[in-house]
Amino acid sequence: MAMHHARPGEVFDLAPLGSNLKDARTTAIVKSKAFEVVRLIVHAGVDIKTHQVDGPITLHCLEGRALLGLSEATLELSGGQWVYLEGGVPHSIRGIEDTSLLLTILFFSGSSDHPGESTRQGKVA
């Protein structure tokens, strides 16, 4: 079955998943030549190893708590908090609690590469 992606002008529900978070999985919301948006689920105790992407990213914690590992610091994100990273910044994520994050990846404009394929240096989930 094909994964549903949001269409321009479509309202997409990002409300907290609450008790359904424990069974949730990462889902792509939209992918274009300019950017990609993913609802990233990181369960308690799960590590996403250090990786980087070419373009800038944002992480908006929708619910839960997670650690964002950077070379110079470790940041704790909890519901309602947002962070921006420049492209090429190595980072890792570890779930403190079951966590839902809104991940936005910006691609370089004019790139002939297919978004998300060659721009990623590591696996998102």
Short mmCIF file of N, CA, C and O in Angstrom, two decimals:
data_model
loop_
_atom_site.label_atom_id
_atom_site.label_comp_id
_atom_site.label_asym_id
_atom_site.label_seq_id
_atom_site.Cartn_x
_atom_site.Cartn_y
_atom_site.Cartn_z
N MET A 1 0.84 -1.18 0.00
CA MET A 1 0.00 0.00 0.00
C MET A 1 0.88 1.24 0.00
O MET A 1 1.83 1.36 0.77
N ALA A 2 0.57 2.22 -0.87
CA ALA A 2 1.35 3.44 -0.96
C ALA A 2 1.13 4.30 0.28
O ALA A 2 0.03 4.38 0.81
N MET A 3 2.21 4.95 0.72
CA MET A 3 2.13 5.82 1.90
C MET A 3 1.47 7.14 1.50
O MET A 3 1.81 7.72 0.47
N HIS A 4 0.54 7.62 2.29
CA HIS A 4 -0.13 8.90 2.02
C HIS A 4 0.79 10.05 2.40
O HIS A 4 1.35 10.07 3.48
N HIS A 5 0.97 10.96 1.50
CA HIS A 5 1.69 12.20 1.77
C HIS A 5 0.69 13.35 1.71
O HIS A 5 -0.25 13.32 0.91
N ALA A 6 0.90 14.34 2.53
CA ALA A 6 0.03 15.52 2.53
C ALA A 6 0.13 16.23 1.19
O ALA A 6 1.21 16.33 0.60
N ARG A 7 -0.99 16.72 0.72
CA ARG A 7 -1.05 17.50 -0.51
C ARG A 7 -1.07 18.99 -0.16
O ARG A 7 -1.48 19.36 0.95
N PRO A 8 -0.65 19.85 -1.09
CA PRO A 8 -0.73 21.29 -0.81
C PRO A 8 -2.14 21.67 -0.39
O PRO A 8 -3.13 21.25 -0.99
N GLY A 9 -2.24 22.42 0.69
CA GLY A 9 -3.53 22.87 1.20
C GLY A 9 -4.25 21.87 2.09
O GLY A 9 -5.28 22.20 2.66
N GLU A 10 -3.70 20.67 2.24
CA GLU A 10 -4.34 19.67 3.10
C GLU A 10 -3.95 19.92 4.56
O GLU A 10 -2.79 20.13 4.88
N VAL A 11 -4.93 19.86 5.44
CA VAL A 11 -4.67 19.99 6.87
C VAL A 11 -4.20 18.63 7.38
O VAL A 11 -4.83 17.61 7.11
N PHE A 12 -3.09 18.61 8.10
CA PHE A 12 -2.51 17.38 8.61
C PHE A 12 -2.48 17.46 10.13
O PHE A 12 -1.96 18.42 10.69
N ASP A 13 -3.02 16.49 10.80
CA ASP A 13 -3.14 16.49 12.26
C ASP A 13 -1.83 16.07 12.92
O ASP A 13 -1.36 14.96 12.73
N LEU A 14 -1.25 16.98 13.69
CA LEU A 14 -0.03 16.71 14.44
C LEU A 14 -0.28 16.70 15.95
O LEU A 14 0.65 16.84 16.74
N ALA A 15 -1.53 16.51 16.33
CA ALA A 15 -1.86 16.47 17.75
C ALA A 15 -1.08 15.33 18.42
O ALA A 15 -0.74 14.34 17.78
N PRO A 16 -0.77 15.48 19.70
CA PRO A 16 -0.10 14.40 20.42
C PRO A 16 -0.86 13.07 20.26
O PRO A 16 -2.09 13.05 20.21
N LEU A 17 -0.10 12.00 20.17
CA LEU A 17 -0.69 10.68 20.00
C LEU A 17 -1.13 10.06 21.31
O LEU A 17 -1.87 9.08 21.32
N GLY A 18 -0.65 10.61 22.43
CA GLY A 18 -1.06 10.12 23.75
C GLY A 18 -0.77 8.65 23.92
O GLY A 18 0.34 8.18 23.67
N SER A 19 -1.76 7.88 24.32
CA SER A 19 -1.57 6.45 24.60
C SER A 19 -1.23 5.66 23.34
O SER A 19 -0.69 4.55 23.43
N ASN A 20 -1.48 6.20 22.14
CA ASN A 20 -1.14 5.51 20.90
C ASN A 20 0.34 5.67 20.53
O ASN A 20 0.82 5.00 19.62
N LEU A 21 1.06 6.55 21.23
CA LEU A 21 2.47 6.79 20.92
C LEU A 21 3.31 5.53 21.08
O LEU A 21 4.22 5.28 20.30
N LYS A 22 2.98 4.69 22.05
CA LYS A 22 3.79 3.49 22.31
C LYS A 22 3.82 2.54 21.12
O LYS A 22 4.78 1.80 20.92
N ASP A 23 2.79 2.57 20.27
CA ASP A 23 2.71 1.69 19.11
C ASP A 23 2.96 2.42 17.79
O ASP A 23 2.91 1.80 16.72
N ALA A 24 3.24 3.71 17.85
CA ALA A 24 3.41 4.52 16.64
C ALA A 24 4.73 4.23 15.95
O ALA A 24 5.70 3.78 16.58
N ARG A 25 4.75 4.51 14.66
CA ARG A 25 5.95 4.36 13.84
C ARG A 25 6.21 5.67 13.10
O ARG A 25 5.29 6.44 12.85
N THR A 26 7.45 5.88 12.71
CA THR A 26 7.83 7.05 11.94
C THR A 26 7.06 7.07 10.62
O THR A 26 6.94 6.03 9.97
N THR A 27 6.55 8.25 10.25
CA THR A 27 5.81 8.38 9.00
C THR A 27 6.22 9.64 8.26
O THR A 27 6.43 10.70 8.86
N ALA A 28 6.34 9.52 6.94
CA ALA A 28 6.62 10.68 6.09
C ALA A 28 5.32 11.46 5.93
O ALA A 28 4.25 10.88 5.75
N ILE A 29 5.41 12.77 6.01
CA ILE A 29 4.23 13.62 5.85
C ILE A 29 4.22 14.22 4.45
O ILE A 29 3.21 14.17 3.75
N VAL A 30 5.32 14.80 4.04
CA VAL A 30 5.42 15.38 2.69
C VAL A 30 6.88 15.33 2.25
O VAL A 30 7.79 15.41 3.07
N LYS A 31 7.06 15.18 0.94
CA LYS A 31 8.40 15.16 0.37
C LYS A 31 8.33 15.87 -0.97
O LYS A 31 7.50 15.53 -1.81
N SER A 32 9.17 16.88 -1.13
CA SER A 32 9.21 17.63 -2.38
C SER A 32 10.67 17.84 -2.77
O SER A 32 11.57 17.39 -2.06
N LYS A 33 10.89 18.55 -3.84
CA LYS A 33 12.27 18.85 -4.24
C LYS A 33 12.93 19.83 -3.28
O LYS A 33 14.14 19.89 -3.20
N ALA A 34 12.12 20.60 -2.53
CA ALA A 34 12.66 21.63 -1.64
C ALA A 34 12.85 21.16 -0.21
O ALA A 34 13.75 21.61 0.48
N PHE A 35 11.97 20.26 0.26
CA PHE A 35 12.05 19.84 1.66
C PHE A 35 11.32 18.52 1.88
O PHE A 35 10.57 18.04 1.03
N GLU A 36 11.57 17.95 3.07
CA GLU A 36 10.89 16.73 3.50
C GLU A 36 10.45 16.94 4.95
O GLU A 36 11.20 17.52 5.74
N VAL A 37 9.25 16.47 5.28
CA VAL A 37 8.75 16.56 6.65
C VAL A 37 8.34 15.16 7.09
O VAL A 37 7.64 14.44 6.37
N VAL A 38 8.81 14.77 8.28
CA VAL A 38 8.59 13.43 8.81
C VAL A 38 8.13 13.54 10.26
O VAL A 38 8.67 14.36 11.02
N ARG A 39 7.14 12.74 10.62
CA ARG A 39 6.82 12.59 12.05
C ARG A 39 7.72 11.46 12.53
O ARG A 39 7.49 10.29 12.23
N LEU A 40 8.76 11.84 13.24
CA LEU A 40 9.79 10.90 13.70
C LEU A 40 9.41 10.38 15.08
O LEU A 40 9.26 11.18 16.02
N ILE A 41 9.27 9.09 15.20
CA ILE A 41 8.96 8.45 16.48
C ILE A 41 10.24 7.83 17.02
O ILE A 41 10.89 7.04 16.33
N VAL A 42 10.60 8.21 18.23
CA VAL A 42 11.77 7.64 18.90
C VAL A 42 11.28 7.10 20.24
O VAL A 42 10.90 7.87 21.13
N HIS A 43 11.27 5.79 20.36
CA HIS A 43 10.78 5.19 21.59
C HIS A 43 11.82 5.25 22.71
O HIS A 43 13.02 5.39 22.45
N ALA A 44 11.37 5.18 23.94
CA ALA A 44 12.25 5.24 25.11
C ALA A 44 13.38 4.23 24.97
O ALA A 44 13.14 3.07 24.63
N GLY A 45 14.61 4.69 25.18
CA GLY A 45 15.77 3.82 25.13
C GLY A 45 16.33 3.55 23.75
O GLY A 45 17.39 2.95 23.61
N VAL A 46 15.66 4.03 22.71
CA VAL A 46 16.13 3.81 21.34
C VAL A 46 17.10 4.91 20.95
O VAL A 46 16.88 6.09 21.24
N ASP A 47 18.18 4.50 20.29
CA ASP A 47 19.20 5.44 19.81
C ASP A 47 19.16 5.51 18.29
O ASP A 47 19.12 4.47 17.63
N ILE A 48 19.18 6.72 17.76
CA ILE A 48 19.45 6.92 16.34
C ILE A 48 20.89 7.39 16.29
O ILE A 48 21.23 8.46 16.82
N LYS A 49 21.75 6.57 15.72
CA LYS A 49 23.19 6.84 15.73
C LYS A 49 23.54 8.15 15.05
O LYS A 49 22.78 8.67 14.24
N THR A 50 24.71 8.64 15.36
CA THR A 50 25.19 9.90 14.81
C THR A 50 25.17 9.86 13.29
O THR A 50 25.65 8.90 12.68
N HIS A 51 24.56 10.89 12.72
CA HIS A 51 24.45 11.03 11.27
C HIS A 51 24.36 12.52 10.95
O HIS A 51 24.35 13.35 11.86
N GLN A 52 24.29 12.86 9.69
CA GLN A 52 24.14 14.25 9.29
C GLN A 52 23.44 14.29 7.94
O GLN A 52 23.42 13.29 7.23
N VAL A 53 22.86 15.43 7.63
CA VAL A 53 22.27 15.65 6.32
C VAL A 53 22.88 16.92 5.74
O VAL A 53 23.37 17.77 6.48
N ASP A 54 22.86 17.04 4.42
CA ASP A 54 23.50 18.19 3.78
C ASP A 54 22.79 19.50 4.10
O ASP A 54 23.43 20.53 4.31
N GLY A 55 21.47 19.48 4.12
CA GLY A 55 20.71 20.71 4.32
C GLY A 55 20.36 20.96 5.76
O GLY A 55 20.47 20.07 6.62
N PRO A 56 19.90 22.17 6.07
CA PRO A 56 19.45 22.50 7.42
C PRO A 56 18.26 21.63 7.83
O PRO A 56 17.48 21.19 6.97
N ILE A 57 18.11 21.41 9.13
CA ILE A 57 16.97 20.67 9.66
C ILE A 57 16.37 21.41 10.85
O ILE A 57 17.05 22.21 11.49
N THR A 58 15.11 21.10 11.12
CA THR A 58 14.49 21.53 12.36
C THR A 58 13.86 20.31 13.01
O THR A 58 13.43 19.38 12.32
N LEU A 59 13.85 20.30 14.32
CA LEU A 59 13.17 19.27 15.12
C LEU A 59 12.23 19.98 16.08
O LEU A 59 12.67 20.82 16.86
N HIS A 60 10.95 19.65 16.00
CA HIS A 60 9.96 20.20 16.91
C HIS A 60 9.42 19.02 17.70
O HIS A 60 8.81 18.12 17.12
N CYS A 61 9.67 19.00 18.99
CA CYS A 61 9.19 17.92 19.84
C CYS A 61 7.70 18.13 20.08
O CYS A 61 7.29 19.11 20.70
N LEU A 62 6.89 17.19 19.60
CA LEU A 62 5.45 17.27 19.75
C LEU A 62 5.00 16.71 21.10
O LEU A 62 4.05 17.21 21.69
N GLU A 63 5.69 15.66 21.55
CA GLU A 63 5.38 15.06 22.86
C GLU A 63 6.53 14.14 23.25
O GLU A 63 7.28 13.66 22.41
N GLY A 64 6.66 13.90 24.53
CA GLY A 64 7.72 13.04 25.04
C GLY A 64 8.97 13.82 25.36
O GLY A 64 8.97 15.06 25.42
N ARG A 65 10.08 13.08 25.53
CA ARG A 65 11.38 13.68 25.83
C ARG A 65 12.46 12.89 25.13
O ARG A 65 12.44 11.65 25.15
N ALA A 66 13.42 13.62 24.53
CA ALA A 66 14.52 12.98 23.82
C ALA A 66 15.78 13.80 24.00
O ALA A 66 15.73 15.01 24.27
N LEU A 67 16.91 13.14 23.85
CA LEU A 67 18.21 13.80 23.90
C LEU A 67 18.73 13.96 22.48
O LEU A 67 18.75 12.98 21.71
N LEU A 68 19.14 15.16 22.14
CA LEU A 68 19.76 15.45 20.85
C LEU A 68 21.25 15.61 21.11
O LEU A 68 21.68 16.55 21.79
N GLY A 69 22.03 14.67 20.63
CA GLY A 69 23.47 14.69 20.85
C GLY A 69 24.17 15.47 19.75
O GLY A 69 24.03 15.17 18.57
N LEU A 70 24.91 16.48 20.14
CA LEU A 70 25.72 17.29 19.24
C LEU A 70 27.17 17.18 19.69
O LEU A 70 27.43 16.78 20.83
N SER A 71 28.11 17.54 18.84
CA SER A 71 29.51 17.40 19.22
C SER A 71 29.87 18.26 20.42
O SER A 71 30.67 17.87 21.26
N GLU A 72 29.24 19.43 20.55
CA GLU A 72 29.59 20.35 21.64
C GLU A 72 28.66 20.28 22.84
O GLU A 72 28.96 20.87 23.88
N ALA A 73 27.52 19.59 22.71
CA ALA A 73 26.56 19.55 23.81
C ALA A 73 25.51 18.49 23.56
O ALA A 73 25.38 17.98 22.45
N THR A 74 24.77 18.17 24.61
CA THR A 74 23.60 17.31 24.50
C THR A 74 22.41 18.14 24.98
O THR A 74 22.43 18.69 26.07
N LEU A 75 21.40 18.23 24.11
CA LEU A 75 20.21 19.02 24.43
C LEU A 75 19.06 18.09 24.74
O LEU A 75 18.88 17.08 24.05
N GLU A 76 18.26 18.44 25.73
CA GLU A 76 17.05 17.68 26.01
C GLU A 76 15.88 18.43 25.39
O GLU A 76 15.69 19.62 25.65
N LEU A 77 15.11 17.73 24.57
CA LEU A 77 13.92 18.30 23.97
C LEU A 77 12.69 17.67 24.61
O LEU A 77 12.64 16.46 24.80
N SER A 78 11.72 18.50 24.94
CA SER A 78 10.45 17.98 25.46
C SER A 78 9.32 18.68 24.71
O SER A 78 9.54 19.64 23.96
N GLY A 79 8.09 18.19 24.91
CA GLY A 79 6.93 18.67 24.18
C GLY A 79 6.87 20.18 24.07
O GLY A 79 6.99 20.89 25.06
N GLY A 80 6.72 20.66 22.85
CA GLY A 80 6.61 22.09 22.58
C GLY A 80 7.93 22.76 22.25
O GLY A 80 7.94 23.91 21.80
N GLN A 81 9.05 22.08 22.42
CA GLN A 81 10.35 22.70 22.15
C GLN A 81 10.79 22.42 20.72
O GLN A 81 10.45 21.40 20.13
N TRP A 82 11.61 23.35 20.18
CA TRP A 82 12.03 23.34 18.79
C TRP A 82 13.50 23.68 18.71
O TRP A 82 14.00 24.49 19.49
N VAL A 83 14.20 23.07 17.75
CA VAL A 83 15.62 23.37 17.56
C VAL A 83 15.93 23.35 16.06
O VAL A 83 15.32 22.60 15.30
N TYR A 84 16.88 24.18 15.67
CA TYR A 84 17.34 24.31 14.29
C TYR A 84 18.80 23.91 14.23
O TYR A 84 19.59 24.30 15.10
N LEU A 85 19.18 23.13 13.20
CA LEU A 85 20.58 22.77 12.98
C LEU A 85 20.97 23.12 11.55
O LEU A 85 20.20 22.88 10.61
N GLU A 86 22.15 23.67 11.40
CA GLU A 86 22.69 23.94 10.06
C GLU A 86 22.94 22.60 9.35
O GLU A 86 23.11 21.57 10.00
N GLY A 87 23.01 22.63 8.05
CA GLY A 87 23.33 21.43 7.29
C GLY A 87 24.72 20.92 7.63
O GLY A 87 25.62 21.69 7.95
N GLY A 88 24.88 19.61 7.58
CA GLY A 88 26.19 19.00 7.82
C GLY A 88 26.56 18.82 9.28
O GLY A 88 27.65 18.34 9.57
N VAL A 89 25.69 19.19 10.21
CA VAL A 89 26.00 19.07 11.64
C VAL A 89 25.72 17.63 12.09
O VAL A 89 24.58 17.16 12.02
N PRO A 90 26.75 16.91 12.56
CA PRO A 90 26.52 15.55 13.07
C PRO A 90 25.65 15.61 14.32
O PRO A 90 25.85 16.46 15.19
N HIS A 91 24.69 14.69 14.40
CA HIS A 91 23.80 14.65 15.56
C HIS A 91 23.25 13.23 15.74
O HIS A 91 23.23 12.44 14.82
N SER A 92 22.83 12.96 16.95
CA SER A 92 22.20 11.69 17.29
C SER A 92 20.97 12.00 18.12
O SER A 92 20.82 13.11 18.62
N ILE A 93 20.09 11.02 18.25
CA ILE A 93 18.88 11.19 19.04
C ILE A 93 18.68 9.95 19.89
O ILE A 93 18.86 8.83 19.41
N ARG A 94 18.30 10.16 21.16
CA ARG A 94 17.99 9.05 22.06
C ARG A 94 16.68 9.36 22.77
O ARG A 94 16.51 10.44 23.34
N GLY A 95 15.77 8.42 22.74
CA GLY A 95 14.50 8.60 23.42
C GLY A 95 14.65 8.43 24.92
O GLY A 95 15.13 7.40 25.38
N ILE A 96 14.26 9.43 25.68
CA ILE A 96 14.19 9.31 27.15
C ILE A 96 12.85 8.67 27.49
O ILE A 96 12.75 7.79 28.32
N GLU A 97 11.82 9.17 26.82
CA GLU A 97 10.46 8.62 26.88
C GLU A 97 10.06 8.35 25.44
O GLU A 97 10.76 8.78 24.51
N ASP A 98 8.95 7.68 25.21
CA ASP A 98 8.42 7.60 23.86
C ASP A 98 8.19 9.03 23.39
O ASP A 98 7.61 9.85 24.11
N THR A 99 8.70 9.34 22.20
CA THR A 99 8.74 10.72 21.74
C THR A 99 8.29 10.83 20.29
O THR A 99 8.61 9.99 19.47
N SER A 100 7.56 11.90 20.02
CA SER A 100 7.14 12.23 18.66
C SER A 100 7.76 13.57 18.31
O SER A 100 7.57 14.56 19.03
N LEU A 101 8.51 13.60 17.20
CA LEU A 101 9.20 14.81 16.75
C LEU A 101 8.77 15.13 15.32
O LEU A 101 8.63 14.22 14.50
N LEU A 102 8.61 16.39 15.03
CA LEU A 102 8.37 16.82 13.66
C LEU A 102 9.72 17.22 13.09
O LEU A 102 10.33 18.21 13.52
N LEU A 103 10.22 16.45 12.15
CA LEU A 103 11.52 16.67 11.51
C LEU A 103 11.29 17.30 10.15
O LEU A 103 10.53 16.77 9.34
N THR A 104 11.94 18.43 9.90
CA THR A 104 11.92 19.07 8.59
C THR A 104 13.35 19.13 8.08
O THR A 104 14.24 19.61 8.78
N ILE A 105 13.55 18.63 6.85
CA ILE A 105 14.86 18.66 6.20
C ILE A 105 14.73 19.55 4.98
O ILE A 105 13.86 19.32 4.13
N LEU A 106 15.57 20.57 4.89
CA LEU A 106 15.58 21.45 3.72
C LEU A 106 16.66 20.99 2.76
O LEU A 106 17.78 20.69 3.17
N PHE A 107 16.31 20.94 1.47
CA PHE A 107 17.26 20.53 0.45
C PHE A 107 17.80 21.77 -0.24
O PHE A 107 17.13 22.80 -0.30
N PHE A 108 19.00 21.65 -0.78
CA PHE A 108 19.59 22.76 -1.52
C PHE A 108 18.76 23.03 -2.76
O PHE A 108 18.43 22.11 -3.50
N SER A 109 18.42 24.30 -3.00
CA SER A 109 17.63 24.62 -4.18
C SER A 109 18.48 24.41 -5.42
O SER A 109 19.68 24.64 -5.42
N GLY A 110 17.82 23.92 -6.46
CA GLY A 110 18.51 23.68 -7.72
C GLY A 110 19.27 22.38 -7.76
O GLY A 110 19.91 22.07 -8.75
N SER A 111 19.23 21.60 -6.70
CA SER A 111 19.94 20.33 -6.69
C SER A 111 19.28 19.37 -7.68
O SER A 111 18.06 19.29 -7.76
N SER A 112 20.09 18.66 -8.42
CA SER A 112 19.55 17.68 -9.36
C SER A 112 19.35 16.33 -8.69
O SER A 112 18.81 15.41 -9.29
N ASP A 113 19.80 16.20 -7.45
CA ASP A 113 19.64 14.95 -6.71
C ASP A 113 18.19 14.76 -6.31
O ASP A 113 17.47 15.71 -6.05
N HIS A 114 17.77 13.51 -6.22
CA HIS A 114 16.42 13.19 -5.75
C HIS A 114 16.40 13.43 -4.24
O HIS A 114 17.24 12.92 -3.52
N PRO A 115 15.46 14.26 -3.75
CA PRO A 115 15.43 14.59 -2.32
C PRO A 115 15.45 13.36 -1.42
O PRO A 115 14.71 12.41 -1.66
N GLY A 116 16.31 13.43 -0.41
CA GLY A 116 16.32 12.40 0.60
C GLY A 116 17.15 11.20 0.26
O GLY A 116 17.46 10.39 1.11
N GLU A 117 17.56 11.04 -1.00
CA GLU A 117 18.32 9.86 -1.38
C GLU A 117 19.82 10.10 -1.16
O GLU A 117 20.40 9.56 -0.26
N SER A 118 20.41 10.96 -1.97
CA SER A 118 21.85 11.15 -1.84
C SER A 118 22.20 12.22 -0.83
O SER A 118 23.37 12.36 -0.49
N THR A 119 21.23 12.98 -0.33
CA THR A 119 21.54 14.05 0.62
C THR A 119 21.72 13.52 2.03
O THR A 119 22.33 14.16 2.86
N ARG A 120 21.21 12.34 2.32
CA ARG A 120 21.33 11.81 3.67
C ARG A 120 22.64 11.06 3.83
O ARG A 120 23.03 10.27 2.99
N GLN A 121 23.28 11.29 4.95
CA GLN A 121 24.50 10.58 5.26
C GLN A 121 24.23 9.45 6.23
O GLN A 121 25.08 8.65 6.51
N GLY A 122 23.03 9.40 6.78
CA GLY A 122 22.66 8.36 7.75
C GLY A 122 21.19 8.09 7.67
O GLY A 122 20.45 8.80 7.02
N LYS A 123 20.78 7.06 8.30
CA LYS A 123 19.39 6.65 8.31
C LYS A 123 18.63 7.42 9.37
O LYS A 123 19.06 7.52 10.49
N VAL A 124 17.46 7.95 9.00
CA VAL A 124 16.66 8.73 9.94
C VAL A 124 15.99 7.84 10.94
O VAL A 124 15.91 8.13 12.11
N ALA A 125 15.43 6.76 10.53
CA ALA A 125 14.75 5.88 11.48
C ALA A 125 14.78 4.46 11.01
O ALA A 125 14.94 4.16 9.88
#
